[in-house]
Amino acid sequence: MADLSTWNGTAEDNIGVVNGAADDTLASVNGLDWVHQIPVTAAFTDNSVSASDATNYSFSSQAIGTAAAGRQIVVAVTAGSSALRTVSSLTVGGVSATQVVRQTQTEYNQVSLDLWVATVSTGTTATIAVNMSGGLDRMGIGVWAIYNANVGAHASGGQASADPQSVSVTVPAEGVVIGAAMSGSGAGTTHTWTNVNENYETVVEGGTKQSGGYKVYATLQSSLAISDNVSVNSEQIIVAASWAPA
């Protein structure tokens, strides 16, 4: 039997109930196979900082979650210096990662914030190596593992210097959204997130802080506003990306 891809104009993976029956209990509809996708699951696994002046950074023994075929490791990178530098390459346990989204801010200090992703099926810890375009003053990372997700982000975006800062991304049904943010207004600054659950909020160096979180959504979230309200407005950046079920 052929697979059913839409129902009354709505994609199958965005439907929860058909004629009163939960979609994950259905085998077929109108003679067509009903293929229920396995929901994305995710876990926050680690975060680290370095106050060293360097061009290349290596964060050893980073937790990357439970090993599984197709596991994707998402890394947020907060980078700051007196001149704008950006990530040139990133590896997780020697596996090359792909840049998902980047946002820069040059209003005050020169800072950038990225999300990168690599498919790493084996291991529970790994060295995360980040190479920059030039010398840097400080770096921080946040790490997540996502499972049963499509390779390649569904949507992504970023914003700099807004108060509060916010970016809208569409999150597919049974998908996940990950957000990361940074601020430069002092170690005592607080970050308050909307539409993701905060996982970490740490000082990178001096007044630079990093923060991030994720959330899995059972139903389609169109143009969902992922926002981070920083208690003191200065040098803030936000990025976010979503992934659909595989």
Coordinates of N, CA and C in Angstrom, one line a residue:
M1 N 0.8 -1.2 0.0 CA 0.0 0.0 0.0 C 0.9 1.2 0.0
A2 N 0.4 2.3 -0.7 CA 1.2 3.6 -0.7 C 1.1 4.2 0.7
D3 N 2.0 5.1 0.9 CA 2.0 5.9 2.2 C 1.2 7.1 2.1
L4 N 0.5 7.5 3.1 CA -0.3 8.7 3.2 C 0.6 9.8 3.7
S5 N 0.8 10.9 2.9 CA 1.6 12.0 3.2 C 0.9 13.2 3.8
T6 N -0.4 13.4 3.3 CA -1.2 14.5 3.8 C -2.6 14.0 4.1
W7 N -3.3 14.8 5.0 CA -4.7 14.5 5.3 C -5.4 15.8 5.3
N8 N -6.4 16.0 4.4 CA -7.1 17.2 4.2 C -6.2 18.4 4.1
G9 N -5.1 18.2 3.4 CA -4.1 19.3 3.1 C -3.1 19.6 4.2
T10 N -3.1 18.8 5.3 CA -2.1 18.9 6.3 C -1.1 17.7 6.3
A11 N 0.2 18.0 6.4 CA 1.2 17.0 6.4 C 0.9 16.0 7.5
E12 N 1.1 14.7 7.2 CA 0.8 13.6 8.2 C 1.5 13.8 9.5
D13 N 2.8 14.3 9.4 CA 3.6 14.4 10.7 C 3.2 15.6 11.5
N14 N 2.2 16.4 11.1 CA 1.7 17.5 11.9 C 0.3 17.2 12.4
I15 N -0.2 16.0 12.3 CA -1.5 15.6 12.7 C -1.4 14.7 13.9
G16 N -2.2 15.0 14.9 CA -2.3 14.2 16.1 C -3.4 13.3 16.2
V17 N -4.6 13.6 15.6 CA -5.8 12.8 15.7 C -6.5 12.8 14.4
V18 N -7.0 11.6 14.0 CA -7.8 11.5 12.8 C -9.1 10.8 13.1
N19 N -10.2 11.4 12.9 CA -11.5 10.8 13.2 C -11.6 10.3 14.6
G20 N -11.0 11.0 15.5 CA -11.1 10.7 16.9 C -10.1 9.7 17.4
A21 N -9.2 9.2 16.5 CA -8.2 8.2 16.9 C -6.8 8.9 16.9
A22 N -6.0 8.6 17.9 CA -4.7 9.2 18.0 C -3.9 8.6 16.8
D23 N -3.0 9.5 16.2 CA -2.3 9.1 15.0 C -1.4 7.9 15.2
D24 N -0.8 7.8 16.4 CA 0.1 6.7 16.6 C -0.6 5.4 16.9
T25 N -1.9 5.3 16.8 CA -2.7 4.1 16.9 C -3.2 3.6 15.5
L26 N -3.0 4.4 14.5 CA -3.5 4.1 13.2 C -2.5 3.3 12.3
A27 N -3.1 2.3 11.6 CA -2.3 1.6 10.6 C -2.5 2.1 9.2
S28 N -3.8 2.5 8.9 CA -4.1 2.9 7.6 C -5.3 3.9 7.6
V29 N -5.4 4.7 6.6 CA -6.5 5.6 6.5 C -6.9 5.6 5.0
N30 N -8.2 5.4 4.7 CA -8.7 5.3 3.3 C -7.8 4.5 2.4
G31 N -7.4 3.3 3.0 CA -6.7 2.3 2.2 C -5.2 2.7 2.0
L32 N -4.7 3.7 2.7 CA -3.3 4.1 2.6 C -2.6 3.9 3.9
D33 N -1.3 3.4 3.8 CA -0.5 3.2 5.1 C -0.4 4.6 5.8
W34 N -0.6 4.5 7.1 CA -0.4 5.7 7.9 C 1.0 5.5 8.6
V35 N 2.0 6.2 8.2 CA 3.3 6.1 8.7 C 3.6 7.1 9.8
H36 N 3.6 6.7 11.1 CA 3.8 7.6 12.2 C 5.3 7.7 12.4
Q37 N 5.8 9.0 12.4 CA 7.2 9.2 12.6 C 7.5 9.1 14.1
I38 N 8.7 8.7 14.4 CA 9.2 8.6 15.8 C 9.6 10.0 16.2
P39 N 9.1 10.5 17.3 CA 9.4 11.8 17.8 C 10.9 12.0 18.0
V40 N 11.3 13.3 17.8 CA 12.7 13.6 18.2 C 12.8 13.7 19.7
T41 N 13.9 13.2 20.2 CA 14.2 13.3 21.6 C 15.5 14.1 21.7
A42 N 15.7 14.7 22.8 CA 16.9 15.5 23.0 C 17.4 15.5 24.4
A43 N 18.7 15.9 24.6 CA 19.2 16.0 26.0 C 20.3 17.0 26.0
F44 N 20.3 17.9 27.0 CA 21.4 18.8 27.2 C 22.5 17.9 27.9
T45 N 23.8 18.0 27.4 CA 24.8 17.1 27.9 C 26.0 17.8 28.5
D46 N 26.3 19.1 28.2 CA 27.5 19.7 28.7 C 27.6 21.2 28.4
N47 N 28.4 21.9 29.1 CA 28.8 23.2 28.7 C 30.2 23.5 29.4
S48 N 31.0 24.3 28.7 CA 32.3 24.6 29.1 C 32.7 26.0 28.7
V49 N 33.8 26.5 29.4 CA 34.3 27.9 29.0 C 35.8 27.9 29.1
S50 N 36.4 28.8 28.3 CA 37.8 29.0 28.4 C 38.1 30.5 28.3
A51 N 38.9 31.0 29.3 CA 39.3 32.4 29.3 C 40.6 32.6 28.6
S52 N 41.1 31.6 28.0 CA 42.4 31.7 27.3 C 42.4 32.5 26.0
D53 N 43.5 33.2 25.8 CA 43.6 33.9 24.5 C 44.2 32.9 23.5
A54 N 43.5 32.6 22.4 CA 43.9 31.5 21.5 C 43.2 31.7 20.2
T55 N 43.6 30.9 19.2 CA 43.0 30.9 17.9 C 42.2 29.5 17.8
N56 N 42.8 28.5 18.3 CA 42.1 27.2 18.3 C 41.9 26.7 19.7
Y57 N 40.7 26.2 20.0 CA 40.3 25.8 21.3 C 39.9 24.3 21.3
S58 N 40.3 23.6 22.4 CA 39.9 22.2 22.5 C 39.3 21.9 23.8
F59 N 38.1 21.4 23.8 CA 37.4 21.1 25.1 C 37.3 19.6 25.2
S60 N 38.1 19.0 26.1 CA 38.2 17.5 26.1 C 37.1 17.0 27.1
S61 N 36.9 15.7 26.9 CA 36.0 14.9 27.7 C 34.6 15.5 27.9
Q62 N 34.1 16.1 26.8 CA 32.7 16.7 26.9 C 31.7 15.6 26.8
A63 N 30.7 15.6 27.7 CA 29.6 14.6 27.6 C 28.8 14.9 26.4
I64 N 28.5 13.8 25.6 CA 27.7 13.9 24.4 C 26.5 13.0 24.4
G65 N 26.1 12.4 25.5 CA 24.9 11.7 25.7 C 25.0 10.2 25.3
T66 N 23.9 9.5 25.3 CA 23.9 8.1 25.0 C 24.2 7.8 23.5
A67 N 25.1 6.9 23.3 CA 25.4 6.5 21.9 C 24.2 5.9 21.2
A68 N 24.0 6.3 19.9 CA 22.9 5.7 19.1 C 23.2 6.1 17.7
A69 N 22.7 5.2 16.8 CA 22.8 5.4 15.4 C 22.1 6.7 15.0
G70 N 22.8 7.5 14.2 CA 22.2 8.8 13.8 C 22.2 9.9 14.8
R71 N 22.7 9.7 16.0 CA 22.7 10.8 17.0 C 23.4 12.0 16.4
Q72 N 22.8 13.2 16.6 CA 23.4 14.4 16.2 C 23.8 15.2 17.5
I73 N 25.0 15.8 17.4 CA 25.5 16.6 18.5 C 25.5 18.1 18.0
V74 N 24.7 18.9 18.8 CA 24.6 20.3 18.5 C 25.5 21.1 19.5
V75 N 26.3 22.0 18.9 CA 27.2 22.8 19.8 C 27.0 24.2 19.6
A76 N 26.7 25.0 20.6 CA 26.6 26.4 20.6 C 28.0 27.0 20.9
V77 N 28.5 28.0 20.2 CA 29.8 28.5 20.4 C 29.7 30.0 20.6
T78 N 30.1 30.5 21.8 CA 30.2 31.9 22.1 C 31.6 32.4 22.0
A79 N 31.9 33.4 21.2 CA 33.2 33.8 20.9 C 33.3 35.3 21.0
G80 N 34.4 35.8 21.8 CA 34.5 37.2 21.9 C 36.0 37.7 21.9
S81 N 36.2 38.8 21.3 CA 37.5 39.4 21.2 C 37.4 40.9 20.9
S82 N 38.6 41.5 20.8 CA 38.6 43.0 20.4 C 38.4 43.2 18.9
A83 N 38.5 42.1 18.1 CA 38.2 42.2 16.7 C 37.3 41.0 16.4
L84 N 36.4 41.2 15.4 CA 35.4 40.2 15.1 C 36.1 38.9 14.5
R85 N 35.9 37.8 15.2 CA 36.4 36.5 14.7 C 35.2 35.6 14.6
T86 N 35.3 34.6 13.7 CA 34.2 33.7 13.5 C 34.8 32.3 13.4
V87 N 33.9 31.3 13.7 CA 34.4 29.9 13.7 C 34.7 29.4 12.3
S88 N 35.9 28.9 12.1 CA 36.2 28.4 10.7 C 35.9 26.9 10.6
S89 N 36.0 26.1 11.7 CA 35.7 24.7 11.6 C 35.5 24.2 13.1
L90 N 34.7 23.1 13.2 CA 34.4 22.5 14.5 C 34.3 21.0 14.3
T91 N 34.9 20.3 15.2 CA 34.8 18.8 15.2 C 34.4 18.3 16.5
V92 N 33.6 17.2 16.5 CA 33.2 16.5 17.7 C 33.8 15.1 17.6
G93 N 34.8 14.8 18.5 CA 35.4 13.5 18.4 C 36.0 13.2 17.1
G94 N 36.5 14.3 16.4 CA 37.2 14.1 15.1 C 36.2 14.2 14.0
V95 N 34.9 14.2 14.2 CA 33.9 14.3 13.2 C 33.6 15.7 12.8
S96 N 33.7 16.1 11.6 CA 33.5 17.5 11.1 C 32.0 17.8 11.3
A97 N 31.8 19.0 11.9 CA 30.5 19.5 12.1 C 30.1 20.6 11.0
T98 N 28.8 20.8 10.8 CA 28.3 21.8 9.8 C 27.7 23.0 10.6
Q99 N 28.0 24.2 10.1 CA 27.4 25.4 10.7 C 25.9 25.4 10.4
V100 N 25.1 25.7 11.4 CA 23.7 25.8 11.3 C 23.2 27.2 11.2
V101 N 23.8 28.1 12.1 CA 23.4 29.5 12.1 C 24.5 30.3 12.8
R102 N 24.7 31.5 12.3 CA 25.6 32.4 13.0 C 25.0 33.8 13.1
Q103 N 25.3 34.5 14.3 CA 24.9 35.9 14.4 C 26.1 36.6 15.1
T104 N 26.4 37.8 14.5 CA 27.5 38.6 15.1 C 26.9 39.9 15.6
Q105 N 27.8 40.5 16.5 CA 27.4 41.8 17.1 C 28.6 42.6 17.2
T106 N 28.7 43.8 16.7 CA 29.9 44.7 16.7 C 29.6 46.0 17.3
E107 N 28.5 46.2 18.0 CA 28.1 47.5 18.5 C 29.0 47.9 19.6
Y108 N 29.5 46.9 20.5 CA 30.4 47.2 21.6 C 31.7 46.4 21.3
N109 N 31.8 45.3 22.0 CA 32.9 44.4 21.7 C 32.5 43.6 20.5
Q110 N 33.5 42.8 20.0 CA 33.2 42.1 18.7 C 32.9 40.6 19.2
V111 N 31.7 40.2 19.0 CA 31.3 38.8 19.4 C 30.5 38.1 18.4
S112 N 30.6 36.8 18.4 CA 29.8 36.0 17.5 C 29.2 34.8 18.3
L113 N 28.1 34.3 17.8 CA 27.4 33.2 18.4 C 26.9 32.2 17.3
D114 N 27.3 31.0 17.4 CA 27.0 30.0 16.3 C 26.3 28.8 17.0
L115 N 25.6 28.0 16.1 CA 25.2 26.6 16.3 C 25.8 25.8 15.2
W116 N 26.5 24.7 15.6 CA 27.0 23.7 14.7 C 26.5 22.3 15.0
V117 N 26.4 21.4 14.1 CA 25.9 20.1 14.3 C 26.7 19.0 13.6
A118 N 26.9 17.9 14.2 CA 27.7 16.8 13.7 C 26.9 15.5 14.0
T119 N 26.9 14.5 13.1 CA 26.4 13.2 13.4 C 27.5 12.3 14.0
V120 N 27.3 11.9 15.2 CA 28.3 11.1 15.9 C 27.6 10.0 16.6
S121 N 27.6 8.8 16.1 CA 26.8 7.7 16.5 C 27.4 7.0 17.7
T122 N 28.7 7.1 17.9 CA 29.4 6.3 19.0 C 30.0 7.2 20.0
G123 N 30.2 6.6 21.2 CA 30.9 7.3 22.3 C 29.9 8.1 23.2
T124 N 30.3 8.3 24.4 CA 29.6 9.1 25.4 C 30.3 10.4 25.8
T125 N 31.6 10.5 25.5 CA 32.3 11.7 25.6 C 33.1 12.0 24.4
A126 N 33.5 13.2 24.2 CA 34.3 13.5 23.0 C 35.1 14.8 23.2
T127 N 36.1 15.0 22.5 CA 36.8 16.3 22.5 C 36.1 17.2 21.4
I128 N 35.7 18.4 21.8 CA 35.1 19.3 20.8 C 36.2 20.4 20.5
A129 N 36.6 20.4 19.3 CA 37.7 21.3 18.8 C 37.1 22.4 18.0
V130 N 37.4 23.6 18.3 CA 36.9 24.8 17.6 C 38.0 25.6 17.1
N131 N 38.1 25.8 15.8 CA 39.1 26.6 15.1 C 38.5 28.0 14.7
M132 N 39.2 29.1 15.0 CA 38.7 30.4 14.7 C 39.4 31.0 13.6
S133 N 38.8 32.1 13.0 CA 39.4 32.8 11.9 C 40.6 33.7 12.3
G134 N 40.8 33.9 13.6 CA 41.9 34.7 14.2 C 41.9 34.6 15.7
G135 N 42.8 35.3 16.3 CA 43.0 35.2 17.7 C 41.8 35.7 18.5
L136 N 41.4 35.0 19.6 CA 40.2 35.2 20.4 C 40.6 35.5 21.8
D137 N 39.8 36.2 22.6 CA 40.0 36.4 24.0 C 39.3 35.4 24.9
R138 N 38.2 34.8 24.5 CA 37.5 33.9 25.3 C 36.5 33.1 24.5
M139 N 36.1 31.9 25.0 CA 35.1 31.1 24.3 C 34.3 30.3 25.3
G140 N 33.0 30.1 25.0 CA 32.2 29.2 25.7 C 31.4 28.3 24.8
I141 N 31.1 27.1 25.2 CA 30.3 26.2 24.4 C 29.1 25.6 25.2
G142 N 28.0 25.2 24.5 CA 27.0 24.4 25.1 C 26.7 23.2 24.2
V143 N 26.3 22.1 24.7 CA 26.3 20.8 23.9 C 24.9 20.1 24.2
W144 N 24.3 19.7 23.1 CA 23.1 18.9 23.2 C 23.2 17.6 22.3
A145 N 22.5 16.6 22.6 CA 22.4 15.4 21.8 C 20.9 15.3 21.3
I146 N 20.7 15.1 20.0 CA 19.3 15.0 19.5 C 19.3 13.6 18.8
Y147 N 18.1 13.0 18.9 CA 17.9 11.6 18.4 C 16.7 11.6 17.5
N148 N 16.7 10.7 16.5 CA 15.5 10.5 15.6 C 15.2 11.8 14.8
A149 N 16.2 12.6 14.5 CA 16.0 13.9 13.8 C 16.5 13.8 12.4
N150 N 15.9 14.6 11.5 CA 16.4 14.7 10.2 C 17.8 15.3 10.2
V151 N 18.6 14.9 9.3 CA 19.9 15.6 9.1 C 19.7 16.9 8.4
G152 N 20.2 18.0 9.1 CA 19.9 19.3 8.6 C 18.8 20.0 9.3
A153 N 19.0 21.2 9.8 CA 18.0 21.9 10.6 C 16.8 22.2 9.7
H154 N 15.6 22.2 10.3 CA 14.4 22.6 9.6 C 14.3 24.1 9.4
A155 N 14.7 24.9 10.4 CA 14.6 26.3 10.4 C 15.6 26.9 11.4
S156 N 16.1 28.1 11.1 CA 17.1 28.7 12.0 C 17.0 30.2 11.8
G157 N 17.6 30.9 12.8 CA 17.6 32.4 12.7 C 18.4 33.0 13.9
G158 N 18.7 34.3 13.8 CA 19.4 35.0 14.9 C 19.1 36.4 14.9
Q159 N 19.5 37.1 16.1 CA 19.2 38.5 16.3 C 20.3 39.0 17.2
A160 N 20.6 40.3 17.0 CA 21.6 40.9 17.9 C 21.1 42.3 18.4
S161 N 21.4 42.6 19.6 CA 21.3 43.9 20.2 C 19.8 44.3 20.5
A162 N 18.8 43.4 20.4 CA 17.5 43.8 20.7 C 17.2 43.5 22.2
D163 N 16.2 44.2 22.8 CA 15.9 44.0 24.2 C 14.3 44.0 24.4
P164 N 13.7 42.8 24.7 CA 14.4 41.5 24.7 C 14.8 41.0 23.4
Q165 N 15.7 40.1 23.3 CA 16.1 39.5 22.0 C 15.2 38.3 21.7
S166 N 14.9 38.2 20.4 CA 13.9 37.1 20.0 C 14.2 36.7 18.6
V167 N 13.9 35.5 18.3 CA 14.0 35.0 16.9 C 12.9 34.0 16.7
S168 N 12.2 34.1 15.5 CA 11.1 33.2 15.2 C 11.5 32.0 14.3
V169 N 11.2 30.8 14.8 CA 11.5 29.6 14.0 C 10.3 28.7 14.0
T170 N 10.0 28.0 12.9 CA 8.9 27.0 12.9 C 9.5 25.7 13.4
V171 N 8.8 25.1 14.4 CA 9.2 23.8 14.9 C 8.2 22.7 14.4
P172 N 8.6 21.8 13.7 CA 7.7 20.7 13.2 C 7.1 19.9 14.3
A173 N 5.9 19.3 14.1 CA 5.3 18.4 15.1 C 6.3 17.3 15.5
E174 N 6.5 17.1 16.8 CA 7.4 16.1 17.3 C 8.8 16.4 17.1
G175 N 9.1 17.7 16.9 CA 10.5 18.2 16.6 C 11.0 18.9 17.8
V176 N 12.2 19.4 17.7 CA 12.9 20.1 18.8 C 13.4 21.4 18.3
V177 N 13.5 22.4 19.2 CA 14.1 23.7 19.0 C 15.2 23.9 20.1
I178 N 16.3 24.4 19.6 CA 17.5 24.7 20.5 C 17.8 26.2 20.4
G179 N 17.9 26.9 21.5 CA 18.3 28.3 21.5 C 19.6 28.5 22.3
A180 N 20.4 29.5 21.9 CA 21.6 29.9 22.6 C 21.7 31.4 22.6
A181 N 22.3 31.9 23.6 CA 22.4 33.4 23.8 C 23.6 33.7 24.5
M182 N 24.0 35.0 24.4 CA 25.2 35.5 25.1 C 24.9 36.9 25.5
S183 N 25.6 37.4 26.5 CA 25.4 38.8 26.9 C 26.8 39.3 27.4
G184 N 27.0 40.6 27.4 CA 28.3 41.1 27.8 C 28.1 42.2 28.9
S185 N 27.0 42.2 29.7 CA 26.7 43.2 30.6 C 27.0 42.9 32.0
G186 N 27.8 41.9 32.3 CA 28.2 41.6 33.7 C 27.9 40.2 34.1
A187 N 28.7 39.7 35.0 CA 28.6 38.3 35.5 C 27.3 38.1 36.3
G188 N 26.7 39.2 36.8 CA 25.4 39.1 37.5 C 24.2 39.2 36.7
T189 N 24.4 39.4 35.4 CA 23.2 39.5 34.5 C 22.5 38.2 34.5
T190 N 21.2 38.2 34.4 CA 20.4 37.0 34.3 C 19.7 36.9 32.9
H191 N 19.5 35.7 32.5 CA 18.8 35.4 31.2 C 17.4 34.7 31.5
T192 N 16.4 35.2 31.0 CA 15.0 34.6 31.2 C 14.5 34.2 29.8
W193 N 14.3 32.9 29.6 CA 13.9 32.3 28.3 C 12.4 32.2 28.2
T194 N 11.9 32.3 26.9 CA 10.5 31.9 26.6 C 10.5 30.9 25.5
N195 N 9.8 29.9 25.7 CA 9.5 28.8 24.7 C 10.7 27.8 24.5
V196 N 11.7 27.9 25.3 CA 12.7 26.8 25.5 C 12.9 26.8 27.0
N197 N 13.4 25.6 27.5 CA 13.7 25.5 28.9 C 15.2 25.6 29.1
E198 N 15.6 26.6 29.9 CA 17.0 26.9 30.0 C 17.8 25.7 30.6
N199 N 18.9 25.4 30.0 CA 19.8 24.3 30.5 C 21.0 24.8 31.2
Y200 N 21.6 26.0 30.8 CA 22.8 26.5 31.5 C 22.8 28.0 31.4
E201 N 23.6 28.6 32.3 CA 23.8 30.1 32.3 C 25.1 30.3 33.0
T202 N 26.2 30.5 32.3 CA 27.5 30.5 32.9 C 28.3 31.7 32.4
V203 N 29.3 32.1 33.3 CA 30.2 33.2 33.0 C 31.3 32.6 32.1
V204 N 31.6 33.3 31.0 CA 32.7 32.8 30.1 C 34.0 33.5 30.6
E205 N 33.9 34.8 30.7 CA 35.0 35.6 31.3 C 34.6 37.0 31.6
G206 N 35.0 37.6 32.7 CA 34.6 38.9 33.0 C 33.1 39.1 33.0
G207 N 32.6 40.0 32.1 CA 31.2 40.3 32.0 C 30.4 39.5 31.0
T208 N 31.1 38.6 30.3 CA 30.5 37.8 29.2 C 29.8 36.5 29.8
K209 N 28.6 36.3 29.5 CA 27.8 35.2 29.9 C 27.3 34.4 28.7
Q210 N 27.1 33.1 28.9 CA 26.4 32.3 27.8 C 25.3 31.6 28.5
S211 N 24.3 31.3 27.6 CA 23.1 30.6 28.1 C 22.5 29.8 27.0
G212 N 21.7 28.8 27.3 CA 21.0 28.1 26.2 C 20.0 27.1 26.8
G213 N 19.2 26.6 25.9 CA 18.1 25.6 26.3 C 17.5 25.0 25.1
Y214 N 16.6 24.0 25.3 CA 15.9 23.4 24.3 C 14.4 23.0 24.7
K215 N 13.6 22.6 23.7 CA 12.3 22.1 24.1 C 11.8 21.3 22.9
V216 N 11.2 20.2 23.2 CA 10.5 19.3 22.2 C 9.0 19.6 22.2
Y217 N 8.5 19.8 21.0 CA 7.1 20.1 20.8 C 6.3 19.0 20.1
A218 N 5.2 18.6 20.7 CA 4.4 17.5 20.1 C 3.6 18.0 18.9
T219 N 3.3 19.2 18.8 CA 2.5 19.7 17.7 C 3.2 20.8 17.0
L220 N 2.8 21.1 15.7 CA 3.5 22.1 14.9 C 3.4 23.5 15.6
Q221 N 4.6 24.2 15.6 CA 4.6 25.5 16.1 C 5.1 26.4 15.0
S222 N 4.2 27.2 14.4 CA 4.6 28.0 13.3 C 5.1 29.3 13.8
S223 N 6.3 29.7 13.3 CA 6.9 31.0 13.6 C 6.9 31.2 15.1
L224 N 7.4 30.2 15.8 CA 7.5 30.3 17.3 C 8.5 31.3 17.7
A225 N 8.2 32.2 18.6 CA 9.1 33.2 19.1 C 10.0 32.7 20.2
I226 N 11.2 32.5 20.0 CA 12.2 32.0 21.0 C 12.9 33.3 21.5
S227 N 12.6 33.6 22.7 CA 13.1 34.9 23.3 C 13.9 34.7 24.5
D228 N 14.9 35.6 24.7 CA 15.7 35.6 25.9 C 15.8 37.1 26.4
N229 N 15.2 37.3 27.6 CA 15.2 38.6 28.2 C 16.4 38.8 29.1
V230 N 17.4 39.6 28.7 CA 18.6 39.8 29.5 C 18.3 40.9 30.5
S231 N 18.7 40.7 31.8 CA 18.3 41.7 32.8 C 19.0 43.1 32.6
V232 N 20.2 43.1 32.0 CA 20.9 44.3 31.7 C 21.2 44.3 30.2
N233 N 20.8 45.3 29.4 CA 20.9 45.3 28.0 C 22.3 45.7 27.6
S234 N 23.1 44.8 27.0 CA 24.4 45.1 26.5 C 25.0 43.9 25.8
E235 N 25.3 44.1 24.5 CA 26.0 43.1 23.7 C 25.3 41.8 23.5
Q236 N 24.0 41.7 23.7 CA 23.4 40.4 23.6 C 23.1 39.9 22.2
I237 N 23.2 38.6 22.1 CA 22.9 37.9 20.8 C 22.1 36.7 21.1
I238 N 21.2 36.3 20.2 CA 20.5 35.0 20.3 C 20.5 34.3 18.9
V239 N 20.5 33.0 19.0 CA 20.3 32.1 17.8 C 19.4 31.0 18.2
A240 N 18.7 30.4 17.2 CA 17.9 29.3 17.5 C 17.7 28.5 16.2
A241 N 17.5 27.2 16.4 CA 17.3 26.3 15.2 C 16.4 25.1 15.6
S242 N 15.6 24.6 14.7 CA 14.7 23.5 14.9 C 15.1 22.3 14.0
W243 N 14.7 21.1 14.5 CA 14.9 19.9 13.7 C 13.6 19.1 13.7
A244 N 13.3 18.5 12.5 CA 12.1 17.7 12.4 C 12.4 16.2 12.6
P245 N 11.4 15.4 12.8 CA 11.7 14.0 13.0 C 12.2 13.4 11.7
A246 N 13.0 12.4 11.8 CA 13.6 11.7 10.6 C 12.5 11.0 9.8

